[in-house]
Amino acid sequence: MSFRKYIHAVGTGPKGNRDLTYEESIDMMKQILEQSVHPEQISAFLLGWRLKPETVDEFRGALNACDELIKYTEIPDSIELGYPFDGKRRNPYIFPLVAKELENSGLDLIVIGDELQPAKHGITTKEVCTSLELPNGIKYFDRADFFKNMSDLTEIRMRLGLRTAFNTIEKLPHVAKSDFAITGVFHKPYVKKYVEIFSDRYKRFALIQGNEGTPELFSKGRMWIGSESGTDEFIIDPAYYGINYTKSWDEISFEESLNQIKNPSEEFIKLAKLNAAIYLFIAQKVKSIDEGFELLNG
């Protein structure tokens, strides 16, 4: 179908807009990924699509188109961590420390990275993973290698400079065919939509009110484990586990971020153990987060 029809569907205003069908969403996404249409058309569609806004069927169709172009490397016994590609600005990443805590668990952490995407201008997982000697339990995938079509859209997206549907679609590419996955979510109303979009791609799928939109818990928050049959909610409070870590509200430099990973405080290590316990629970290696935390502190 002509791409102009897709722009018309999302860009004519509340009275004229319409949702794309699942099949149209596949075709739309293929044209964008192949860049067979002009950059201006891609930007116009992404902006209109965001404002319309997007539907679950549209997201699922777009993911289907992505699936056909991704180069998969299956890693059994792994959990995919869905990080935002616009990075973190105020706090260090904790996943390198979490991986160390999980060394004897047999559970690998799947981390995906690429160049910075809109709109936060934070420190990216790629910067961290290419600057540190990573523990064996981290399997890092650079999107430029396994999904070049999406990576090649970076310049267009940065020129637009706004969050788009891609910020949701790109979090969980399922590149390692992991049975388990967790990603961050800001607001509870989005939980149902994320479950409908992603849960059937995994044996067990979780969402967490993580630090700066990441799958990393730094303070009291909620976690949801969703499936087609329903969603279970958990409240997790680091203080309950004797953790008194205070997250930062100020921007930190890349050097300071790396330094806190290389030379972690005692409270940051405790926090890493809690996050590791959460991942063990999601991956069904323990029956509860409490059990996982006790195991890692035993």
PDB file of C-alpha atoms in Angstrom:
ATOM      1  CA  MET A   1       0.000   0.000   0.000  1.00  0.00           C
ATOM      2  CA  SER A   2       1.122   3.559  -0.632  1.00  0.00           C
ATOM      3  CA  PHE A   3       2.820   4.964   2.458  1.00  0.00           C
ATOM      4  CA  ARG A   4       0.912   8.217   1.983  1.00  0.00           C
ATOM      5  CA  LYS A   5      -2.252   6.360   2.993  1.00  0.00           C
ATOM      6  CA  TYR A   6      -0.636   5.494   6.316  1.00  0.00           C
ATOM      7  CA  ILE A   7       0.323   9.128   6.894  1.00  0.00           C
ATOM      8  CA  HIS A   8      -3.245  10.130   6.057  1.00  0.00           C
ATOM      9  CA  ALA A   9      -4.566   7.545   8.541  1.00  0.00           C
ATOM     10  CA  VAL A  10      -2.675   9.083  11.470  1.00  0.00           C
ATOM     11  CA  GLY A  11      -2.222  12.692  10.404  1.00  0.00           C
ATOM     12  CA  THR A  12      -5.623  14.153   9.533  1.00  0.00           C
ATOM     13  CA  GLY A  13      -6.866  14.948  13.034  1.00  0.00           C
ATOM     14  CA  PRO A  14      -9.264  13.351  15.527  1.00  0.00           C
ATOM     15  CA  LYS A  15     -12.193  13.199  13.076  1.00  0.00           C
ATOM     16  CA  GLY A  16     -10.242  11.784  10.167  1.00  0.00           C
ATOM     17  CA  ASN A  17      -7.677   9.560  11.865  1.00  0.00           C
ATOM     18  CA  ARG A  18      -8.120   5.805  11.928  1.00  0.00           C
ATOM     19  CA  ASP A  19      -6.243   2.831  13.348  1.00  0.00           C
ATOM     20  CA  LEU A  20      -4.149   0.679  11.036  1.00  0.00           C
ATOM     21  CA  THR A  21      -5.021  -2.987  10.759  1.00  0.00           C
ATOM     22  CA  TYR A  22      -2.535  -5.624  11.856  1.00  0.00           C
ATOM     23  CA  GLU A  23      -1.649  -6.342   8.211  1.00  0.00           C
ATOM     24  CA  GLU A  24      -1.259  -2.643   7.399  1.00  0.00           C
ATOM     25  CA  SER A  25       1.030  -2.233  10.396  1.00  0.00           C
ATOM     26  CA  ILE A  26       3.302  -4.977   9.096  1.00  0.00           C
ATOM     27  CA  ASP A  27       3.491  -3.307   5.684  1.00  0.00           C
ATOM     28  CA  MET A  28       4.001   0.146   7.209  1.00  0.00           C
ATOM     29  CA  MET A  29       6.863  -1.062   9.384  1.00  0.00           C
ATOM     30  CA  LYS A  30       8.538  -2.928   6.536  1.00  0.00           C
ATOM     31  CA  GLN A  31       8.555   0.224   4.417  1.00  0.00           C
ATOM     32  CA  ILE A  32      10.071   2.228   7.276  1.00  0.00           C
ATOM     33  CA  LEU A  33      12.711  -0.389   8.090  1.00  0.00           C
ATOM     34  CA  GLU A  34      13.688  -0.725   4.428  1.00  0.00           C
ATOM     35  CA  GLN A  35      13.690   3.110   4.141  1.00  0.00           C
ATOM     36  CA  SER A  36      11.858   2.751   0.845  1.00  0.00           C
ATOM     37  CA  VAL A  37      10.082   6.041   1.643  1.00  0.00           C
ATOM     38  CA  HIS A  38      11.492   9.495   2.269  1.00  0.00           C
ATOM     39  CA  PRO A  39      12.847  10.422   5.736  1.00  0.00           C
ATOM     40  CA  GLU A  40      10.298  13.258   5.914  1.00  0.00           C
ATOM     41  CA  GLN A  41       7.482  10.742   5.410  1.00  0.00           C
ATOM     42  CA  ILE A  42       8.856   8.488   8.138  1.00  0.00           C
ATOM     43  CA  SER A  43       9.084  11.404  10.578  1.00  0.00           C
ATOM     44  CA  ALA A  44       5.596  12.628   9.698  1.00  0.00           C
ATOM     45  CA  PHE A  45       4.109   9.188  10.251  1.00  0.00           C
ATOM     46  CA  LEU A  46       5.915   8.570  13.540  1.00  0.00           C
ATOM     47  CA  LEU A  47       4.739  11.914  14.929  1.00  0.00           C
ATOM     48  CA  GLY A  48       1.140  11.381  13.827  1.00  0.00           C
ATOM     49  CA  TRP A  49       1.134   7.787  15.049  1.00  0.00           C
ATOM     50  CA  ARG A  50       2.285   8.887  18.488  1.00  0.00           C
ATOM     51  CA  LEU A  51      -0.403  11.557  18.744  1.00  0.00           C
ATOM     52  CA  LYS A  52      -3.235   9.340  17.462  1.00  0.00           C
ATOM     53  CA  PRO A  53      -2.142   7.184  19.582  1.00  0.00           C
ATOM     54  CA  GLU A  54      -0.891   3.651  18.781  1.00  0.00           C
ATOM     55  CA  THR A  55      -2.999   0.509  19.321  1.00  0.00           C
ATOM     56  CA  VAL A  56      -1.959  -2.937  20.522  1.00  0.00           C
ATOM     57  CA  ASP A  57      -2.637  -4.452  17.071  1.00  0.00           C
ATOM     58  CA  GLU A  58      -0.462  -1.790  15.458  1.00  0.00           C
ATOM     59  CA  PHE A  59       2.374  -2.510  17.882  1.00  0.00           C
ATOM     60  CA  ARG A  60       2.066  -6.252  17.310  1.00  0.00           C
ATOM     61  CA  GLY A  61       2.071  -5.827  13.551  1.00  0.00           C
ATOM     62  CA  ALA A  62       5.156  -3.621  13.727  1.00  0.00           C
ATOM     63  CA  LEU A  63       6.907  -6.222  15.908  1.00  0.00           C
ATOM     64  CA  ASN A  64       6.059  -8.912  13.376  1.00  0.00           C
ATOM     65  CA  ALA A  65       7.848  -6.909  10.679  1.00  0.00           C
ATOM     66  CA  CYS A  66      10.853  -6.486  12.975  1.00  0.00           C
ATOM     67  CA  ASP A  67      10.981 -10.212  13.719  1.00  0.00           C
ATOM     68  CA  GLU A  68      11.574 -10.999  10.049  1.00  0.00           C
ATOM     69  CA  LEU A  69      14.743  -8.892   9.928  1.00  0.00           C
ATOM     70  CA  ILE A  70      16.391  -9.733  13.251  1.00  0.00           C
ATOM     71  CA  LYS A  71      19.365 -12.119  13.354  1.00  0.00           C
ATOM     72  CA  TYR A  72      18.700 -14.357  16.350  1.00  0.00           C
ATOM     73  CA  THR A  73      21.236 -16.059  18.629  1.00  0.00           C
ATOM     74  CA  GLU A  74      19.414 -18.378  21.005  1.00  0.00           C
ATOM     75  CA  ILE A  75      20.731 -18.373  24.565  1.00  0.00           C
ATOM     76  CA  PRO A  76      18.937 -20.869  26.801  1.00  0.00           C
ATOM     77  CA  ASP A  77      18.320 -20.058  30.452  1.00  0.00           C
ATOM     78  CA  SER A  78      18.408 -16.311  29.939  1.00  0.00           C
ATOM     79  CA  ILE A  79      16.339 -13.255  30.846  1.00  0.00           C
ATOM     80  CA  GLU A  80      16.070 -10.323  28.463  1.00  0.00           C
ATOM     81  CA  LEU A  81      16.400  -6.897  30.094  1.00  0.00           C
ATOM     82  CA  GLY A  82      14.408  -4.270  28.215  1.00  0.00           C
ATOM     83  CA  TYR A  83      16.360  -1.032  28.626  1.00  0.00           C
ATOM     84  CA  PRO A  84      15.321   2.268  27.021  1.00  0.00           C
ATOM     85  CA  PHE A  85      17.695   3.399  24.302  1.00  0.00           C
ATOM     86  CA  ASP A  86      17.707   7.013  25.501  1.00  0.00           C
ATOM     87  CA  GLY A  87      19.842   6.030  28.492  1.00  0.00           C
ATOM     88  CA  LYS A  88      20.125   6.967  32.164  1.00  0.00           C
ATOM     89  CA  ARG A  89      21.043  10.446  33.364  1.00  0.00           C
ATOM     90  CA  ARG A  90      21.035  10.439  37.158  1.00  0.00           C
ATOM     91  CA  ASN A  91      22.116   7.005  38.359  1.00  0.00           C
ATOM     92  CA  PRO A  92      24.581   4.293  37.333  1.00  0.00           C
ATOM     93  CA  TYR A  93      23.491   1.040  35.751  1.00  0.00           C
ATOM     94  CA  ILE A  94      23.400  -1.877  38.142  1.00  0.00           C
ATOM     95  CA  PHE A  95      23.260  -4.838  35.730  1.00  0.00           C
ATOM     96  CA  PRO A  96      27.041  -5.544  35.787  1.00  0.00           C
ATOM     97  CA  LEU A  97      26.838  -6.030  39.565  1.00  0.00           C
ATOM     98  CA  VAL A  98      23.647  -8.074  39.260  1.00  0.00           C
ATOM     99  CA  ALA A  99      25.403 -10.422  36.849  1.00  0.00           C
ATOM    100  CA  LYS A 100      28.172 -10.991  39.387  1.00  0.00           C
ATOM    101  CA  GLU A 101      25.577 -11.949  41.997  1.00  0.00           C
ATOM    102  CA  LEU A 102      24.068 -14.436  39.542  1.00  0.00           C
ATOM    103  CA  GLU A 103      27.338 -16.124  38.576  1.00  0.00           C
ATOM    104  CA  ASN A 104      26.387 -19.429  40.175  1.00  0.00           C
ATOM    105  CA  SER A 105      22.725 -19.377  39.179  1.00  0.00           C
ATOM    106  CA  GLY A 106      23.121 -20.360  35.536  1.00  0.00           C
ATOM    107  CA  LEU A 107      20.927 -17.417  34.495  1.00  0.00           C
ATOM    108  CA  ASP A 108      22.348 -15.137  31.792  1.00  0.00           C
ATOM    109  CA  LEU A 109      21.343 -11.484  31.420  1.00  0.00           C
ATOM    110  CA  ILE A 110      20.575 -10.343  27.875  1.00  0.00           C
ATOM    111  CA  VAL A 111      21.437  -6.662  27.386  1.00  0.00           C
ATOM    112  CA  ILE A 112      20.840  -4.836  24.104  1.00  0.00           C
ATOM    113  CA  GLY A 113      22.451  -1.560  23.069  1.00  0.00           C
ATOM    114  CA  ASP A 114      22.904   0.930  20.249  1.00  0.00           C
ATOM    115  CA  GLU A 115      23.725   4.569  19.674  1.00  0.00           C
ATOM    116  CA  LEU A 116      21.673   7.106  21.651  1.00  0.00           C
ATOM    117  CA  GLN A 117      18.007   7.496  20.635  1.00  0.00           C
ATOM    118  CA  PRO A 118      15.594  10.304  21.579  1.00  0.00           C
ATOM    119  CA  ALA A 119      14.709  11.853  23.869  1.00  0.00           C
ATOM    120  CA  LYS A 120      16.448  11.719  27.286  1.00  0.00           C
ATOM    121  CA  HIS A 121      20.117  12.161  26.242  1.00  0.00           C
ATOM    122  CA  GLY A 122      21.358   9.791  28.926  1.00  0.00           C
ATOM    123  CA  ILE A 123      24.226   7.306  29.215  1.00  0.00           C
ATOM    124  CA  THR A 124      23.464   4.240  27.101  1.00  0.00           C
ATOM    125  CA  THR A 125      23.911   0.537  27.759  1.00  0.00           C
ATOM    126  CA  LYS A 126      26.221   0.445  24.736  1.00  0.00           C
ATOM    127  CA  GLU A 127      28.565   2.981  26.309  1.00  0.00           C
ATOM    128  CA  VAL A 128      28.711   0.946  29.511  1.00  0.00           C
ATOM    129  CA  CYS A 129      29.052  -2.458  27.854  1.00  0.00           C
ATOM    130  CA  THR A 130      31.841  -1.314  25.527  1.00  0.00           C
ATOM    131  CA  SER A 131      33.762   0.410  28.344  1.00  0.00           C
ATOM    132  CA  LEU A 132      33.756  -2.329  30.988  1.00  0.00           C
ATOM    133  CA  GLU A 133      35.021  -5.871  31.216  1.00  0.00           C
ATOM    134  CA  LEU A 134      31.658  -7.549  31.527  1.00  0.00           C
ATOM    135  CA  PRO A 135      30.979 -10.583  33.738  1.00  0.00           C
ATOM    136  CA  ASN A 136      30.427 -13.873  31.921  1.00  0.00           C
ATOM    137  CA  GLY A 137      26.749 -13.768  32.844  1.00  0.00           C
ATOM    138  CA  ILE A 138      26.072 -10.768  30.590  1.00  0.00           C
ATOM    139  CA  LYS A 139      25.421 -11.426  26.928  1.00  0.00           C
ATOM    140  CA  TYR A 140      25.561  -8.064  25.148  1.00  0.00           C
ATOM    141  CA  PHE A 141      23.971  -7.628  21.719  1.00  0.00           C
ATOM    142  CA  ASP A 142      24.711  -4.562  19.612  1.00  0.00           C
ATOM    143  CA  ARG A 143      21.698  -3.715  17.494  1.00  0.00           C
ATOM    144  CA  ALA A 144      23.885  -2.565  14.609  1.00  0.00           C
ATOM    145  CA  ASP A 145      24.908  -6.217  14.286  1.00  0.00           C
ATOM    146  CA  PHE A 146      21.621  -8.085  14.761  1.00  0.00           C
ATOM    147  CA  PHE A 147      19.037  -5.541  13.547  1.00  0.00           C
ATOM    148  CA  LYS A 148      20.791  -3.075  11.256  1.00  0.00           C
ATOM    149  CA  ASN A 149      17.563  -1.821   9.700  1.00  0.00           C
ATOM    150  CA  MET A 150      16.383  -0.363  13.007  1.00  0.00           C
ATOM    151  CA  SER A 151      19.834   0.923  13.925  1.00  0.00           C
ATOM    152  CA  ASP A 152      20.048   2.737  10.589  1.00  0.00           C
ATOM    153  CA  LEU A 153      16.990   4.818  11.536  1.00  0.00           C
ATOM    154  CA  THR A 154      18.945   6.560  14.313  1.00  0.00           C
ATOM    155  CA  GLU A 155      19.742   9.705  12.327  1.00  0.00           C
ATOM    156  CA  ILE A 156      16.097  10.209  11.298  1.00  0.00           C
ATOM    157  CA  ARG A 157      14.912   9.690  14.867  1.00  0.00           C
ATOM    158  CA  MET A 158      17.505  12.048  16.341  1.00  0.00           C
ATOM    159  CA  ARG A 159      16.522  14.758  13.867  1.00  0.00           C
ATOM    160  CA  LEU A 160      12.908  14.361  14.950  1.00  0.00           C
ATOM    161  CA  GLY A 161      14.124  14.484  18.558  1.00  0.00           C
ATOM    162  CA  LEU A 162      10.938  13.103  20.130  1.00  0.00           C
ATOM    163  CA  ARG A 163       9.775   9.859  21.673  1.00  0.00           C
ATOM    164  CA  THR A 164       7.886   7.692  19.193  1.00  0.00           C
ATOM    165  CA  ALA A 165       6.360   4.222  19.086  1.00  0.00           C
ATOM    166  CA  PHE A 166       9.866   2.930  18.398  1.00  0.00           C
ATOM    167  CA  ASN A 167      10.806   3.659  22.016  1.00  0.00           C
ATOM    168  CA  THR A 168       8.353   0.909  22.986  1.00  0.00           C
ATOM    169  CA  ILE A 169       8.911  -1.496  20.095  1.00  0.00           C
ATOM    170  CA  GLU A 170      12.695  -1.574  20.387  1.00  0.00           C
ATOM    171  CA  LYS A 171      12.956  -2.474  24.089  1.00  0.00           C
ATOM    172  CA  LEU A 172      12.446  -6.210  23.681  1.00  0.00           C
ATOM    173  CA  PRO A 173      13.599  -7.574  20.308  1.00  0.00           C
ATOM    174  CA  HIS A 174      13.745 -11.159  21.676  1.00  0.00           C
ATOM    175  CA  VAL A 175      17.149 -11.545  19.988  1.00  0.00           C
ATOM    176  CA  ALA A 176      18.286 -14.388  22.297  1.00  0.00           C
ATOM    177  CA  LYS A 177      14.929 -16.199  22.226  1.00  0.00           C
ATOM    178  CA  SER A 178      14.853 -15.852  26.025  1.00  0.00           C
ATOM    179  CA  ASP A 179      12.045 -17.537  27.940  1.00  0.00           C
ATOM    180  CA  PHE A 180      11.928 -14.634  30.399  1.00  0.00           C
ATOM    181  CA  ALA A 181      11.917 -10.857  30.101  1.00  0.00           C
ATOM    182  CA  ILE A 182      11.519  -7.725  32.194  1.00  0.00           C
ATOM    183  CA  THR A 183      11.260  -4.093  31.187  1.00  0.00           C
ATOM    184  CA  GLY A 184      10.541  -0.811  32.918  1.00  0.00           C
ATOM    185  CA  VAL A 185       7.249   1.049  32.925  1.00  0.00           C
ATOM    186  CA  PHE A 186       6.515   4.540  34.263  1.00  0.00           C
ATOM    187  CA  HIS A 187       2.766   4.489  34.755  1.00  0.00           C
ATOM    188  CA  LYS A 188       0.356   1.733  35.786  1.00  0.00           C
ATOM    189  CA  PRO A 189      -2.096   2.359  32.883  1.00  0.00           C
ATOM    190  CA  TYR A 190       0.607   1.198  30.465  1.00  0.00           C
ATOM    191  CA  VAL A 191       0.962  -2.174  32.197  1.00  0.00           C
ATOM    192  CA  LYS A 192      -2.056  -3.729  30.478  1.00  0.00           C
ATOM    193  CA  LYS A 193      -0.909  -2.508  27.047  1.00  0.00           C
ATOM    194  CA  TYR A 194       2.646  -3.835  27.526  1.00  0.00           C
ATOM    195  CA  VAL A 195       1.297  -7.212  28.675  1.00  0.00           C
ATOM    196  CA  GLU A 196      -0.934  -7.432  25.598  1.00  0.00           C
ATOM    197  CA  ILE A 197       1.947  -6.498  23.299  1.00  0.00           C
ATOM    198  CA  PHE A 198       4.767  -8.616  24.699  1.00  0.00           C
ATOM    199  CA  SER A 199       3.626 -11.349  27.101  1.00  0.00           C
ATOM    200  CA  ASP A 200       2.909 -14.061  24.527  1.00  0.00           C
ATOM    201  CA  ARG A 201       6.502 -13.819  23.280  1.00  0.00           C
ATOM    202  CA  TYR A 202       7.852 -15.153  26.590  1.00  0.00           C
ATOM    203  CA  LYS A 203       7.225 -17.937  29.066  1.00  0.00           C
ATOM    204  CA  ARG A 204       7.121 -15.299  31.815  1.00  0.00           C
ATOM    205  CA  PHE A 205       7.011 -11.539  31.271  1.00  0.00           C
ATOM    206  CA  ALA A 206       7.476  -8.840  33.933  1.00  0.00           C
ATOM    207  CA  LEU A 207       7.173  -5.077  34.200  1.00  0.00           C
ATOM    208  CA  ILE A 208       8.673  -2.977  36.967  1.00  0.00           C
ATOM    209  CA  GLN A 209       8.601   0.649  38.082  1.00  0.00           C
ATOM    210  CA  GLY A 210      12.326   0.779  37.561  1.00  0.00           C
ATOM    211  CA  ASN A 211      14.841   3.571  37.923  1.00  0.00           C
ATOM    212  CA  GLU A 212      14.626   6.023  34.985  1.00  0.00           C
ATOM    213  CA  GLY A 213      12.402   3.643  33.034  1.00  0.00           C
ATOM    214  CA  THR A 214      14.854   0.738  33.244  1.00  0.00           C
ATOM    215  CA  PRO A 215      14.267  -2.797  34.575  1.00  0.00           C
ATOM    216  CA  GLU A 216      16.356  -1.878  37.632  1.00  0.00           C
ATOM    217  CA  LEU A 217      14.681  -1.327  41.021  1.00  0.00           C
ATOM    218  CA  PHE A 218      16.364   1.438  43.057  1.00  0.00           C
ATOM    219  CA  SER A 219      13.509   2.380  45.406  1.00  0.00           C
ATOM    220  CA  LYS A 220      10.100   1.174  46.525  1.00  0.00           C
ATOM    221  CA  GLY A 221       7.948   0.277  43.554  1.00  0.00           C
ATOM    222  CA  ARG A 222       5.592  -2.171  41.927  1.00  0.00           C
ATOM    223  CA  MET A 223       6.280  -5.149  39.712  1.00  0.00           C
ATOM    224  CA  TRP A 224       3.782  -6.946  37.519  1.00  0.00           C
ATOM    225  CA  ILE A 225       4.069 -10.425  36.042  1.00  0.00           C
ATOM    226  CA  GLY A 226       1.655 -10.737  33.171  1.00  0.00           C
ATOM    227  CA  SER A 227       0.197 -13.434  30.992  1.00  0.00           C
ATOM    228  CA  GLU A 228      -2.866 -13.922  28.825  1.00  0.00           C
ATOM    229  CA  SER A 229      -4.749 -15.200  31.880  1.00  0.00           C
ATOM    230  CA  GLY A 230      -4.075 -12.123  34.022  1.00  0.00           C
ATOM    231  CA  THR A 231      -1.520  -9.971  35.822  1.00  0.00           C
ATOM    232  CA  ASP A 232      -0.077 -10.399  39.321  1.00  0.00           C
ATOM    233  CA  GLU A 233       1.147  -7.315  41.169  1.00  0.00           C
ATOM    234  CA  PHE A 234       3.951  -7.182  43.733  1.00  0.00           C
ATOM    235  CA  ILE A 235       5.157  -4.288  45.891  1.00  0.00           C
ATOM    236  CA  ILE A 236       8.909  -4.354  46.494  1.00  0.00           C
ATOM    237  CA  ASP A 237      10.575  -2.129  49.081  1.00  0.00           C
ATOM    238  CA  PRO A 238      14.391  -2.210  49.428  1.00  0.00           C
ATOM    239  CA  ALA A 239      14.023  -1.009  53.038  1.00  0.00           C
ATOM    240  CA  TYR A 240      12.264  -4.281  53.866  1.00  0.00           C
ATOM    241  CA  TYR A 241      15.533  -6.040  52.976  1.00  0.00           C
ATOM    242  CA  GLY A 242      17.651  -3.660  55.052  1.00  0.00           C
ATOM    243  CA  ILE A 243      18.791  -1.618  52.064  1.00  0.00           C
ATOM    244  CA  ASN A 244      19.204   2.127  52.554  1.00  0.00           C
ATOM    245  CA  TYR A 245      20.402   3.183  49.110  1.00  0.00           C
ATOM    246  CA  THR A 246      19.510   6.753  48.134  1.00  0.00           C
ATOM    247  CA  LYS A 247      19.082   7.287  44.427  1.00  0.00           C
ATOM    248  CA  SER A 248      20.379  10.473  42.844  1.00  0.00           C
ATOM    249  CA  TRP A 249      18.211  13.257  41.429  1.00  0.00           C
ATOM    250  CA  ASP A 250      21.188  15.063  39.885  1.00  0.00           C
ATOM    251  CA  GLU A 251      22.847  14.282  36.583  1.00  0.00           C
ATOM    252  CA  ILE A 252      26.062  12.281  36.742  1.00  0.00           C
ATOM    253  CA  SER A 253      28.914  12.070  34.266  1.00  0.00           C
ATOM    254  CA  PHE A 254      29.814   8.946  32.352  1.00  0.00           C
ATOM    255  CA  GLU A 255      33.035   8.679  34.365  1.00  0.00           C
ATOM    256  CA  GLU A 256      31.152   8.845  37.664  1.00  0.00           C
ATOM    257  CA  SER A 257      28.658   6.261  36.423  1.00  0.00           C
ATOM    258  CA  LEU A 258      31.464   3.827  35.603  1.00  0.00           C
ATOM    259  CA  ASN A 259      33.229   4.558  38.883  1.00  0.00           C
ATOM    260  CA  GLN A 260      30.154   3.629  40.905  1.00  0.00           C
ATOM    261  CA  ILE A 261      29.955   0.327  39.020  1.00  0.00           C
ATOM    262  CA  LYS A 262      33.666  -0.418  39.472  1.00  0.00           C
ATOM    263  CA  ASN A 263      33.773   0.709  43.105  1.00  0.00           C
ATOM    264  CA  PRO A 264      30.269   0.109  44.441  1.00  0.00           C
ATOM    265  CA  SER A 265      29.191   1.127  47.908  1.00  0.00           C
ATOM    266  CA  GLU A 266      27.960  -1.507  50.342  1.00  0.00           C
ATOM    267  CA  GLU A 267      24.366  -0.355  49.847  1.00  0.00           C
ATOM    268  CA  PHE A 268      24.706  -0.506  46.060  1.00  0.00           C
ATOM    269  CA  ILE A 269      25.899  -4.117  46.328  1.00  0.00           C
ATOM    270  CA  LYS A 270      22.896  -4.926  48.520  1.00  0.00           C
ATOM    271  CA  LEU A 271      20.668  -3.349  45.903  1.00  0.00           C
ATOM    272  CA  ALA A 272      22.314  -5.504  43.239  1.00  0.00           C
ATOM    273  CA  LYS A 273      21.475  -8.599  45.305  1.00  0.00           C
ATOM    274  CA  LEU A 274      17.832  -7.534  45.483  1.00  0.00           C
ATOM    275  CA  ASN A 275      17.645  -7.007  41.735  1.00  0.00           C
ATOM    276  CA  ALA A 276      19.306 -10.378  41.217  1.00  0.00           C
ATOM    277  CA  ALA A 277      16.688 -11.959  43.492  1.00  0.00           C
ATOM    278  CA  ILE A 278      13.933 -10.344  41.431  1.00  0.00           C
ATOM    279  CA  TYR A 279      15.361 -11.816  38.221  1.00  0.00           C
ATOM    280  CA  LEU A 280      15.691 -15.260  39.826  1.00  0.00           C
ATOM    281  CA  PHE A 281      12.012 -15.068  40.782  1.00  0.00           C
ATOM    282  CA  ILE A 282      10.929 -14.055  37.299  1.00  0.00           C
ATOM    283  CA  ALA A 283      13.008 -16.885  35.825  1.00  0.00           C
ATOM    284  CA  GLN A 284      11.325 -19.330  38.230  1.00  0.00           C
ATOM    285  CA  LYS A 285      14.582 -20.363  39.875  1.00  0.00           C
ATOM    286  CA  VAL A 286      13.177 -19.447  43.299  1.00  0.00           C
ATOM    287  CA  LYS A 287       9.610 -19.400  44.613  1.00  0.00           C
ATOM    288  CA  SER A 288       9.769 -15.843  45.928  1.00  0.00           C
ATOM    289  CA  ILE A 289      11.938 -12.727  45.947  1.00  0.00           C
ATOM    290  CA  ASP A 290      12.539 -13.319  49.667  1.00  0.00           C
ATOM    291  CA  GLU A 291      13.904 -16.784  48.929  1.00  0.00           C
ATOM    292  CA  GLY A 292      16.167 -15.415  46.212  1.00  0.00           C
ATOM    293  CA  PHE A 293      17.513 -12.664  48.451  1.00  0.00           C
ATOM    294  CA  GLU A 294      18.221 -15.150  51.246  1.00  0.00           C
ATOM    295  CA  LEU A 295      19.954 -17.462  48.787  1.00  0.00           C
ATOM    296  CA  LEU A 296      22.249 -14.693  47.532  1.00  0.00           C
ATOM    297  CA  ASN A 297      23.104 -13.642  51.086  1.00  0.00           C
ATOM    298  CA  GLY A 298      23.631 -17.188  52.380  1.00  0.00           C
TER     299      GLY A 298
END
